[in-house]
mmCIF file with all atom_site columns, C-alpha atoms in Angstrom:
data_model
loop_
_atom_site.group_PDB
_atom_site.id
_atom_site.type_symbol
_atom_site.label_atom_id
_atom_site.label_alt_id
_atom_site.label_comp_id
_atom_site.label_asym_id
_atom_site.label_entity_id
_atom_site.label_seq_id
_atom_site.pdbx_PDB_ins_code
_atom_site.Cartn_x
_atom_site.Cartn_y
_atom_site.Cartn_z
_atom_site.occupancy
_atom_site.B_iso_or_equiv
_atom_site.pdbx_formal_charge
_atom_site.auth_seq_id
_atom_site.auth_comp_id
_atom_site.auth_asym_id
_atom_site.auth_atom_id
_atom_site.pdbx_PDB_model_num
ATOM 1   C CA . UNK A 1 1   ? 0.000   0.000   0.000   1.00 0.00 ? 1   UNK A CA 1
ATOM 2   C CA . UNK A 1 2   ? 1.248   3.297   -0.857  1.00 0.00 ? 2   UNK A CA 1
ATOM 3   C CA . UNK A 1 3   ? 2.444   5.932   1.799   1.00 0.00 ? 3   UNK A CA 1
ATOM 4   C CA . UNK A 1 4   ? 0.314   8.505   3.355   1.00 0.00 ? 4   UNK A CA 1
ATOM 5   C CA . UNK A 1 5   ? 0.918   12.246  2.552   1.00 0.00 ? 5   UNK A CA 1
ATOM 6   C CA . UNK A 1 6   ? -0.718  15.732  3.257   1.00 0.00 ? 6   UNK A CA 1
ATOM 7   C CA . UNK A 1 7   ? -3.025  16.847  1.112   1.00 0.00 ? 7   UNK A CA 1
ATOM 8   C CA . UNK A 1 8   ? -4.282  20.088  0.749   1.00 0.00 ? 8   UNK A CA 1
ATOM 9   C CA . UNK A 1 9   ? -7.799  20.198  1.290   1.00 0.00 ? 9   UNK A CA 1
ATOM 10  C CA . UNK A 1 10  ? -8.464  22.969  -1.136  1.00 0.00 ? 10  UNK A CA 1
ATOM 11  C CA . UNK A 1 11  ? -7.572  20.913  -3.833  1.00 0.00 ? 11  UNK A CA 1
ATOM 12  C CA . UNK A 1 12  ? -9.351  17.742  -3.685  1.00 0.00 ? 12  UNK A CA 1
ATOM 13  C CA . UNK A 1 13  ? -12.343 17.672  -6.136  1.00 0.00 ? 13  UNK A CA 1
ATOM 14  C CA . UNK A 1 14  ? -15.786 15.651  -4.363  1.00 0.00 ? 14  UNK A CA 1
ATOM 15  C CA . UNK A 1 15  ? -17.933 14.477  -7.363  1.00 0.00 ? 15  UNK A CA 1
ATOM 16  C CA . UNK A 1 16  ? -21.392 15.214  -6.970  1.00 0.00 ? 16  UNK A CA 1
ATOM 17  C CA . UNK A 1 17  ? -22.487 11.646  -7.019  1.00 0.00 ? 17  UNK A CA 1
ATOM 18  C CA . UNK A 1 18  ? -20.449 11.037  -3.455  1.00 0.00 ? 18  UNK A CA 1
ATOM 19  C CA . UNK A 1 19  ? -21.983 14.510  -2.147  1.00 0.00 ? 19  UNK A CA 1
ATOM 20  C CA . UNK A 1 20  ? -24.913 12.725  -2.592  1.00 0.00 ? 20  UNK A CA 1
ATOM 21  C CA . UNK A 1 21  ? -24.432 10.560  0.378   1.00 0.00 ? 21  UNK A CA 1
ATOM 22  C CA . UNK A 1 22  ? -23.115 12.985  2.415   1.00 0.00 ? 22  UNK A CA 1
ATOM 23  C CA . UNK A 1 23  ? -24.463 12.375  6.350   1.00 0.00 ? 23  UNK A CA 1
ATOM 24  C CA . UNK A 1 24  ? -24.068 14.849  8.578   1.00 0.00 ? 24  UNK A CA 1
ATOM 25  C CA . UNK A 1 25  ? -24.146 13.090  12.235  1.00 0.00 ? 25  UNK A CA 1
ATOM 26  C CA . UNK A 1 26  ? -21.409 10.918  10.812  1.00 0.00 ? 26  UNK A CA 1
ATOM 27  C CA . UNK A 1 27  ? -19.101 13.751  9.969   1.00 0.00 ? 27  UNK A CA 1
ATOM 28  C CA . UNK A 1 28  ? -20.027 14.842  13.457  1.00 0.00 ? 28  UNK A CA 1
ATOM 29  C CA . UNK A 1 29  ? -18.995 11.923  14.630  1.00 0.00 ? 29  UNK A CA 1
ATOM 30  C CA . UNK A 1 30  ? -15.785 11.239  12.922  1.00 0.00 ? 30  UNK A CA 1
ATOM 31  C CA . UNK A 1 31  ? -15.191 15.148  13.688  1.00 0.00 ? 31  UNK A CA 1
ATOM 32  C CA . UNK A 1 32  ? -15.394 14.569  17.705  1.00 0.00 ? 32  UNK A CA 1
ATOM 33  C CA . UNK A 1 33  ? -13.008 11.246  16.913  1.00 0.00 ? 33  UNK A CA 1
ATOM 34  C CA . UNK A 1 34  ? -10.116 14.004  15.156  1.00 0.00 ? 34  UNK A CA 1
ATOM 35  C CA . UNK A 1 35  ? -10.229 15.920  17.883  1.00 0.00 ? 35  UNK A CA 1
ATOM 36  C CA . UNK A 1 36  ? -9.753  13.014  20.571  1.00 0.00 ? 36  UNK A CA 1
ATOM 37  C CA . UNK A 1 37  ? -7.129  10.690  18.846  1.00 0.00 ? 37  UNK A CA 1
ATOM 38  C CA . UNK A 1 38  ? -6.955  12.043  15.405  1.00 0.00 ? 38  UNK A CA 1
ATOM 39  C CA . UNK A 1 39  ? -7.135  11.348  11.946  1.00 0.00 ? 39  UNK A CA 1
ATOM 40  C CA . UNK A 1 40  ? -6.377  6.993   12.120  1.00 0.00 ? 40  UNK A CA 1
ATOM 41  C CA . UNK A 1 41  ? -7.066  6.446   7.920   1.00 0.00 ? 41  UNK A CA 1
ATOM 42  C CA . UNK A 1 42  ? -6.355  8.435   5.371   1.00 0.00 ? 42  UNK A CA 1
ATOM 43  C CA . UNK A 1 43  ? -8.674  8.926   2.409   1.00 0.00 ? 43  UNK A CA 1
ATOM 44  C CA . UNK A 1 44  ? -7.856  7.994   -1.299  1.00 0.00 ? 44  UNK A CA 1
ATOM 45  C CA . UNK A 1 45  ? -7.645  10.205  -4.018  1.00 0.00 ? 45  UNK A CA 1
ATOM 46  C CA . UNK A 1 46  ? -6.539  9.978   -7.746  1.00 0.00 ? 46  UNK A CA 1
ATOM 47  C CA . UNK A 1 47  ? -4.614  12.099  -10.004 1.00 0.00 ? 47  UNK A CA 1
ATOM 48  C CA . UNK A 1 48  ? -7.162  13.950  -12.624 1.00 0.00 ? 48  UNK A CA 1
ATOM 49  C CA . UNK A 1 49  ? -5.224  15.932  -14.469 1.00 0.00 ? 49  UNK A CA 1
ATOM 50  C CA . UNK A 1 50  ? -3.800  19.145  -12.616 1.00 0.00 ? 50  UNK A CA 1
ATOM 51  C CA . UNK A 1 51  ? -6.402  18.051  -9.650  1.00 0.00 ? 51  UNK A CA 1
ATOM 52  C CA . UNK A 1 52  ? -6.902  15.681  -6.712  1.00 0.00 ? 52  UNK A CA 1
ATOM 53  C CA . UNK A 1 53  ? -10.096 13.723  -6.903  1.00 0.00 ? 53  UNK A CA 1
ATOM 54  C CA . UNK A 1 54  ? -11.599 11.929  -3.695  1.00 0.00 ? 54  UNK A CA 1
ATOM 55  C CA . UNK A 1 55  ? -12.357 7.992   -4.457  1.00 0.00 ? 55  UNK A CA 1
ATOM 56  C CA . UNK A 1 56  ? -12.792 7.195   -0.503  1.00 0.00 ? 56  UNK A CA 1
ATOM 57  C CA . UNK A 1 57  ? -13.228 8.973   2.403   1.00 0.00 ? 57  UNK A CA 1
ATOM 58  C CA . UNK A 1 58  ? -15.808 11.654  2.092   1.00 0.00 ? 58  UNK A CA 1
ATOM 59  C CA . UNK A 1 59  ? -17.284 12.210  5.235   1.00 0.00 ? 59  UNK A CA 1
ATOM 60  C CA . UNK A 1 60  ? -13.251 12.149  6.845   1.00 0.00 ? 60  UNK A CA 1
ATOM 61  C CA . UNK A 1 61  ? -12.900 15.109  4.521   1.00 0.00 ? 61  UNK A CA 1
ATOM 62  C CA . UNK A 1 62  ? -16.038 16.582  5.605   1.00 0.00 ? 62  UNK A CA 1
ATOM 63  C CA . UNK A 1 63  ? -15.107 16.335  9.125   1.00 0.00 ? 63  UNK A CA 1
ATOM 64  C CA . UNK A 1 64  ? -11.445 17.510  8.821   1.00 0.00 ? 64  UNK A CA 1
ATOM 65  C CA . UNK A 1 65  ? -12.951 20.962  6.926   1.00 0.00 ? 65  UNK A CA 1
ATOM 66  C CA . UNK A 1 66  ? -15.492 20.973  9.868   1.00 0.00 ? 66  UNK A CA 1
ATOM 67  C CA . UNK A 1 67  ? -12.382 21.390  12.293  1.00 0.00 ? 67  UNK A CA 1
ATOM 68  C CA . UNK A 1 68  ? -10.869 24.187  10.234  1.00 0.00 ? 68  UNK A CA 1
ATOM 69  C CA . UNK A 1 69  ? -8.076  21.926  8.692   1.00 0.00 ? 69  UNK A CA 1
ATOM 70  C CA . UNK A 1 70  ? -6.420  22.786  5.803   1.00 0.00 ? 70  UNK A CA 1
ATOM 71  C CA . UNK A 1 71  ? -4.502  19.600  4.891   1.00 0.00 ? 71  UNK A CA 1
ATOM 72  C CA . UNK A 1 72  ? -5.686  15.831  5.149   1.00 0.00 ? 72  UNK A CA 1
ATOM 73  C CA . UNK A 1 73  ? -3.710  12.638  5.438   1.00 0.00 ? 73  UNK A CA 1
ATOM 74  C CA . UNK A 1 74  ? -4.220  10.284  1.786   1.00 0.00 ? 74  UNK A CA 1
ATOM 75  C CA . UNK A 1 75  ? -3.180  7.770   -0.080  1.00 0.00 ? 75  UNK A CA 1
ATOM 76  C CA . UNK A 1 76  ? -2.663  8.275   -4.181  1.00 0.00 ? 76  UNK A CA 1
ATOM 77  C CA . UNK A 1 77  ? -3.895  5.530   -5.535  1.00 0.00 ? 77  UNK A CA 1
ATOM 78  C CA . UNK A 1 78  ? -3.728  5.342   -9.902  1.00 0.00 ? 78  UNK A CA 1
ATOM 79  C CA . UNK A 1 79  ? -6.802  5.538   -11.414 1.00 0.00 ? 79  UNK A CA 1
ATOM 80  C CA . UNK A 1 80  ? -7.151  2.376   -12.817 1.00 0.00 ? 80  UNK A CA 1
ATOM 81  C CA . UNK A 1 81  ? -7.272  1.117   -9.036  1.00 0.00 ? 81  UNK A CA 1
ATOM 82  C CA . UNK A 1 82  ? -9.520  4.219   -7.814  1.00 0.00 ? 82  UNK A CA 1
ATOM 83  C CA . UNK A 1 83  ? -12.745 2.226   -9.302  1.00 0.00 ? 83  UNK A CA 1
ATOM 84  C CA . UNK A 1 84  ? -15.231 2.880   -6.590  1.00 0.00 ? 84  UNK A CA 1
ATOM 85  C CA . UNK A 1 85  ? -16.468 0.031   -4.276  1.00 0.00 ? 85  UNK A CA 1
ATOM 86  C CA . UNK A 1 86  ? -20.134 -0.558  -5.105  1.00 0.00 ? 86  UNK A CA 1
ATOM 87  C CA . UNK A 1 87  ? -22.372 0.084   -2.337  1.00 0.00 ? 87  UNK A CA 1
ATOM 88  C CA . UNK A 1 88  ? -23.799 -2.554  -0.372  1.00 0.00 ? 88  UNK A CA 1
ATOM 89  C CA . UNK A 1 89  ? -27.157 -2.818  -1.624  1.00 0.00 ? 89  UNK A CA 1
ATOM 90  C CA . UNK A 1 90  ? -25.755 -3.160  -5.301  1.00 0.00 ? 90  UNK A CA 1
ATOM 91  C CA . UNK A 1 91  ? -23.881 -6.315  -4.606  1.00 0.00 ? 91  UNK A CA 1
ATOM 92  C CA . UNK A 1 92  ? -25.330 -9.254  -6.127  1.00 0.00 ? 92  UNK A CA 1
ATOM 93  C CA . UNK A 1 93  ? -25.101 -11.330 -3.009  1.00 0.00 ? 93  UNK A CA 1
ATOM 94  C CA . UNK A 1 94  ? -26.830 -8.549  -1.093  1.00 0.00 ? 94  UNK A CA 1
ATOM 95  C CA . UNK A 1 95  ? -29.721 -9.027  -3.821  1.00 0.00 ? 95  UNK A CA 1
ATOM 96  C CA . UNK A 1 96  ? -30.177 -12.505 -3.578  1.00 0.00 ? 96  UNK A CA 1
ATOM 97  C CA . UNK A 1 97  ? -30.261 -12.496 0.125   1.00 0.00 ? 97  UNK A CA 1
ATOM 98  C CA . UNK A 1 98  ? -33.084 -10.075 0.231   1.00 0.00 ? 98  UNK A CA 1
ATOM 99  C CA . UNK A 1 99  ? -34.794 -11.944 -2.739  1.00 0.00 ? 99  UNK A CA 1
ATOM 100 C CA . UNK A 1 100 ? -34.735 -15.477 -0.578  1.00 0.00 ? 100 UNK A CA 1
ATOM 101 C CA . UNK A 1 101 ? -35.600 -13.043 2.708   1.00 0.00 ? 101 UNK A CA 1
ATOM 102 C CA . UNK A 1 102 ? -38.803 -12.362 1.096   1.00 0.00 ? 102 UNK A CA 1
ATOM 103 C CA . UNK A 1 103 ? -39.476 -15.979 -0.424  1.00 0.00 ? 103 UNK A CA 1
ATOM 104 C CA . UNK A 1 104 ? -39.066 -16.869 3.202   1.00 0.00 ? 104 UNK A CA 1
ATOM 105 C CA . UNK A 1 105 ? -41.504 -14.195 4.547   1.00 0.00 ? 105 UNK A CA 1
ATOM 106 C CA . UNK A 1 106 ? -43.797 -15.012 1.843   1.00 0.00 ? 106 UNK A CA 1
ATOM 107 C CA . UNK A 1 107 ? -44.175 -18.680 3.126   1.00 0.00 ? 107 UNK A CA 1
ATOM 108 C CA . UNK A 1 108 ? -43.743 -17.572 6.473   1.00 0.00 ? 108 UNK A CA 1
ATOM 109 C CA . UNK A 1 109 ? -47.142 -15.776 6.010   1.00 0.00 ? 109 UNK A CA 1
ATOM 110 C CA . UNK A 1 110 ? -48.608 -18.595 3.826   1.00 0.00 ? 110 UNK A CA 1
ATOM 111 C CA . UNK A 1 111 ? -47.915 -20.881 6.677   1.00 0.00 ? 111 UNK A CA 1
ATOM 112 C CA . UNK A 1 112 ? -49.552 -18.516 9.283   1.00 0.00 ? 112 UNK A CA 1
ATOM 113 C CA . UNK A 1 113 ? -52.921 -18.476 7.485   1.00 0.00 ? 113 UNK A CA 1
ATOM 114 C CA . UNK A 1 114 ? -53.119 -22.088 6.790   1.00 0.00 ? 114 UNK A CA 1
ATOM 115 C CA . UNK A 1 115 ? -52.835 -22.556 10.431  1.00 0.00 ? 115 UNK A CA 1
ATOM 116 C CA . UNK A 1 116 ? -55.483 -19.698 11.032  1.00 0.00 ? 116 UNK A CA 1
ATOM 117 C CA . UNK A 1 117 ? -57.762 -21.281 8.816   1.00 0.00 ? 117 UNK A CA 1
ATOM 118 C CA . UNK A 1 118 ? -57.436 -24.774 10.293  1.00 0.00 ? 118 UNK A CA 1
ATOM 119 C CA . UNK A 1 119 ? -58.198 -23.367 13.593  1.00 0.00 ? 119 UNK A CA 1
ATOM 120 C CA . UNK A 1 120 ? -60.970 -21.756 12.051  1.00 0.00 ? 120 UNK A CA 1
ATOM 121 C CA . UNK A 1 121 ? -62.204 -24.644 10.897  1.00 0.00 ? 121 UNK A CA 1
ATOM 122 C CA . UNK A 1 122 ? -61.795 -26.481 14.402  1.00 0.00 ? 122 UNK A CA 1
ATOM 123 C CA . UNK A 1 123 ? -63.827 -24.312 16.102  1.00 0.00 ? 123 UNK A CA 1
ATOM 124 C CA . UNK A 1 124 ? -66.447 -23.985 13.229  1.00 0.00 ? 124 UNK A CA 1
ATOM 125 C CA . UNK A 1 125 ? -66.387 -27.846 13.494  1.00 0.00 ? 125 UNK A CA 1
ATOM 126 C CA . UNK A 1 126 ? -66.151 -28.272 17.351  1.00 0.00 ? 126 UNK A CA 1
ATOM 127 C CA . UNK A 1 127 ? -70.259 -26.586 17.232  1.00 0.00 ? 127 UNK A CA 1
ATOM 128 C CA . UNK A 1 128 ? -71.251 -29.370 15.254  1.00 0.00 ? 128 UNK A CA 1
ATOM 129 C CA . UNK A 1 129 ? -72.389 -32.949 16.251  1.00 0.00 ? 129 UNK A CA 1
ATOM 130 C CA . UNK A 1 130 ? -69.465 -35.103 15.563  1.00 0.00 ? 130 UNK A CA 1
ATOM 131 C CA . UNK A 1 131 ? -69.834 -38.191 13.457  1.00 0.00 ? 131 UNK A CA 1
ATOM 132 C CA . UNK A 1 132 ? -69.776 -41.563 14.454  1.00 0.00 ? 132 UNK A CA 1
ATOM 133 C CA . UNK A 1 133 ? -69.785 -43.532 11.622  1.00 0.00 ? 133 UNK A CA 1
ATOM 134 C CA . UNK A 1 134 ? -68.946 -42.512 7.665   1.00 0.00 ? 134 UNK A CA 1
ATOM 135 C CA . UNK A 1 135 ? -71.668 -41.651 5.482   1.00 0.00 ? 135 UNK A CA 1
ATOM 136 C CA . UNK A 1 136 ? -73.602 -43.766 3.216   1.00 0.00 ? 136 UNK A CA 1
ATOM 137 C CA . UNK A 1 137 ? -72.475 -45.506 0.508   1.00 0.00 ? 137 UNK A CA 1
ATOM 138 C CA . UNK A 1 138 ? -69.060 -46.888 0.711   1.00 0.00 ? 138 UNK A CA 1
ATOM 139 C CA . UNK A 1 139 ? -69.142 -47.176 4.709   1.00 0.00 ? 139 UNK A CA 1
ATOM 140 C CA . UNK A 1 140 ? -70.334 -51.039 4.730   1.00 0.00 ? 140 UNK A CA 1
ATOM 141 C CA . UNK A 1 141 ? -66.760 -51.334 2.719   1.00 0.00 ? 141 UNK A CA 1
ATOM 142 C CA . UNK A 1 142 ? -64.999 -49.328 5.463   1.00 0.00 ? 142 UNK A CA 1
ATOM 143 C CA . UNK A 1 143 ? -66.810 -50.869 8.116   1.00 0.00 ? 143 UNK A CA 1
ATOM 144 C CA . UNK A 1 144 ? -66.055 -54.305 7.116   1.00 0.00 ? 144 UNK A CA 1
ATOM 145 C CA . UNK A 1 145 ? -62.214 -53.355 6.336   1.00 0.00 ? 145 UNK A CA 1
ATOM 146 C CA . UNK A 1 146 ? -61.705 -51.990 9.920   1.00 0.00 ? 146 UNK A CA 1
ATOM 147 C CA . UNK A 1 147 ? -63.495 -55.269 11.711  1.00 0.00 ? 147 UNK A CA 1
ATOM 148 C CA . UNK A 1 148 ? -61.647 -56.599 9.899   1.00 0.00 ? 148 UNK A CA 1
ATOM 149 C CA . UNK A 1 149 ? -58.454 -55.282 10.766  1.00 0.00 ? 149 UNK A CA 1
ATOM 150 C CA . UNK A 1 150 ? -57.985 -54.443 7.063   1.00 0.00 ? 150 UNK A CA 1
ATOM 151 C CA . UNK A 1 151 ? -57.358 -50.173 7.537   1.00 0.00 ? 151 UNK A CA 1
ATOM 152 C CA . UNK A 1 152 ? -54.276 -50.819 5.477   1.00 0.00 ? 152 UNK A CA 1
ATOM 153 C CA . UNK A 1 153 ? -55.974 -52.328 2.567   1.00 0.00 ? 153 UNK A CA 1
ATOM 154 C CA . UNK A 1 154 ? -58.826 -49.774 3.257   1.00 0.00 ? 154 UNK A CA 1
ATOM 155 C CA . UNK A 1 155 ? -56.414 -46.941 2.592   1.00 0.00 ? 155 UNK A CA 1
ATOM 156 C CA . UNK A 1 156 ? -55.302 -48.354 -0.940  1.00 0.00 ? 156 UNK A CA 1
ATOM 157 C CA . UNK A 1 157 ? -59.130 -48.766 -1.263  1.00 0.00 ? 157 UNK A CA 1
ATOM 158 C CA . UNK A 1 158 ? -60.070 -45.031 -0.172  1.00 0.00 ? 158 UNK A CA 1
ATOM 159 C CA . UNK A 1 159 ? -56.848 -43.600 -2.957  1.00 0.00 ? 159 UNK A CA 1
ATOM 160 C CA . UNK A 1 160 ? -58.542 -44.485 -6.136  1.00 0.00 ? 160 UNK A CA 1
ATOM 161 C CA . UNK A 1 161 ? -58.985 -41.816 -8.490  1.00 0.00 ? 161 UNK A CA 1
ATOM 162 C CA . UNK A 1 162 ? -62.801 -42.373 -9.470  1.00 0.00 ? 162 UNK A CA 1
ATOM 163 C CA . UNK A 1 163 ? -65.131 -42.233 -6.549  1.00 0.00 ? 163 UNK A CA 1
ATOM 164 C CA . UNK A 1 164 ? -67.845 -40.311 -6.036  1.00 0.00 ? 164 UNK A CA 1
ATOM 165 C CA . UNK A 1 165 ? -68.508 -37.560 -3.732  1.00 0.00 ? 165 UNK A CA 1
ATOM 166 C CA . UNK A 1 166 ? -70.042 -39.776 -0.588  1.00 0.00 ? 166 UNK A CA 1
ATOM 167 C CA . UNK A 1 167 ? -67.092 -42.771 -1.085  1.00 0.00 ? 167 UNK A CA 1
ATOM 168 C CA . UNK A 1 168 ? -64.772 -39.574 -0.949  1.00 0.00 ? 168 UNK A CA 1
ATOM 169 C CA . UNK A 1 169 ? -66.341 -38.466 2.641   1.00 0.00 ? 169 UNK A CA 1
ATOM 170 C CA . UNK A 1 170 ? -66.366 -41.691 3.793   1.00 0.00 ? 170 UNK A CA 1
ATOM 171 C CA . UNK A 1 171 ? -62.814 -41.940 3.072   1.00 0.00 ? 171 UNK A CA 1
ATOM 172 C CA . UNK A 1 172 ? -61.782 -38.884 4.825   1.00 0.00 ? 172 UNK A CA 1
ATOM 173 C CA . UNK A 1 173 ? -63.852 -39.996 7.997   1.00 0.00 ? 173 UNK A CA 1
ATOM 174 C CA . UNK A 1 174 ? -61.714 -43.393 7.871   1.00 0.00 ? 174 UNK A CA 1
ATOM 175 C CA . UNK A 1 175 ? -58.925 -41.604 7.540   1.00 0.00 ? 175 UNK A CA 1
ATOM 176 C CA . UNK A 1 176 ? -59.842 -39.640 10.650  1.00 0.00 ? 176 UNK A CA 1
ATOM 177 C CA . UNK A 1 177 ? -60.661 -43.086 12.277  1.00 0.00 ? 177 UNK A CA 1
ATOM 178 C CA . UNK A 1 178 ? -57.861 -44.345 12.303  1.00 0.00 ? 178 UNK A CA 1
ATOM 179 C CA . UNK A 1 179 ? -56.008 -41.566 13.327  1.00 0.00 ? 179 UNK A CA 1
ATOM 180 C CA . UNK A 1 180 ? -58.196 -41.408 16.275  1.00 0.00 ? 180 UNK A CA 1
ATOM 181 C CA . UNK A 1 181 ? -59.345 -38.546 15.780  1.00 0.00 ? 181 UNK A CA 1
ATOM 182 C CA . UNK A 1 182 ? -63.382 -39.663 15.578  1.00 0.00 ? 182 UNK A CA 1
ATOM 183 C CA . UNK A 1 183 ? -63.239 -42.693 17.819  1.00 0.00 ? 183 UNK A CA 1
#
């Protein structure tokens, strides 16, 4: 790394696109720091011409004019190294972090009213009479299967495709059977 030298303040050119992000309780900050221990890292600036320009270290400069300075401690760095560091929310890894942070809320949320609407659905279910037995239909089929000890056979039963509408109820309610949930 190069050497640090005195600049004189005077001289260094600030592009507008870094007085952009200018903050002024930082420079305050880094102002009170000067005065207690000093400048501790000098700021970079390249060779344009007959002029200094700053690459890094805007609000140190900021702060050392705010103290009345007229020089500041830098570092001349070539120009072909002076390439500004993007800022941290135009990294690519930055991007994709708050892409999968908002996947994850998105599910997060998805997951919250699935479990609102299944308690919902409890208590809209816990009013009614529960049921016994399945419904009509395909429940002598289900009825035999479980005397018979048959639920697994039952189950392979209860996953066809074609059934209609009652053998699909009384499938569910077996289901629920023999999970114990309707005893």
């Amino acid at each position: 790394m190069p050497k640090p030298e005195s600049f004189p303040i005077e001289k260094i050119f600030v592009p507008t696109k870094m007085k952009k992000a200018l903050k002024p309780e930082i420079v305050g900050e880094i102002a009170e720091s000067m005065l207690e221990i000093g400048q501790q890292e000098p700021i970079s600036v390249r060779l344009d011409g007959d002029r200094l320009v700053l690459v890094e270290g805007l609000h140190r400069l900021e702060a050392c004019k705010a103290l009345g300075e007229t020089a500041i401690l830098g570092v001349l760095v070539p120009a072909e190294l002076a390439q500004p560091k993007p800022l941290l929310s135009e990294r690519p890894e930055v991007e994709a972090e708050r892409i999968k942070m908002a996947r994850l809320k998105q599910l997060r949320l998805e997951k919250e009213a699935a479990e609102a609407s299944t308690a919902a659905l409890k208590g809209a279910g816990a009013t009614q009479a529960p049921r016994t037995r399945p419904t009509k239909g395909a429940s002598a089929t289900i009825r035999r299967h479980h005397r018979a000890g048959l639920r697994n056979r039952h189950r392979r039963h209860c996953r066809t495709g074609s059934r209609s509408k009652r053998a699909a109820a009384a499938a569910i309610d077996c289901r629920l059977q023999s999970f114990g949930a309707n005893p």
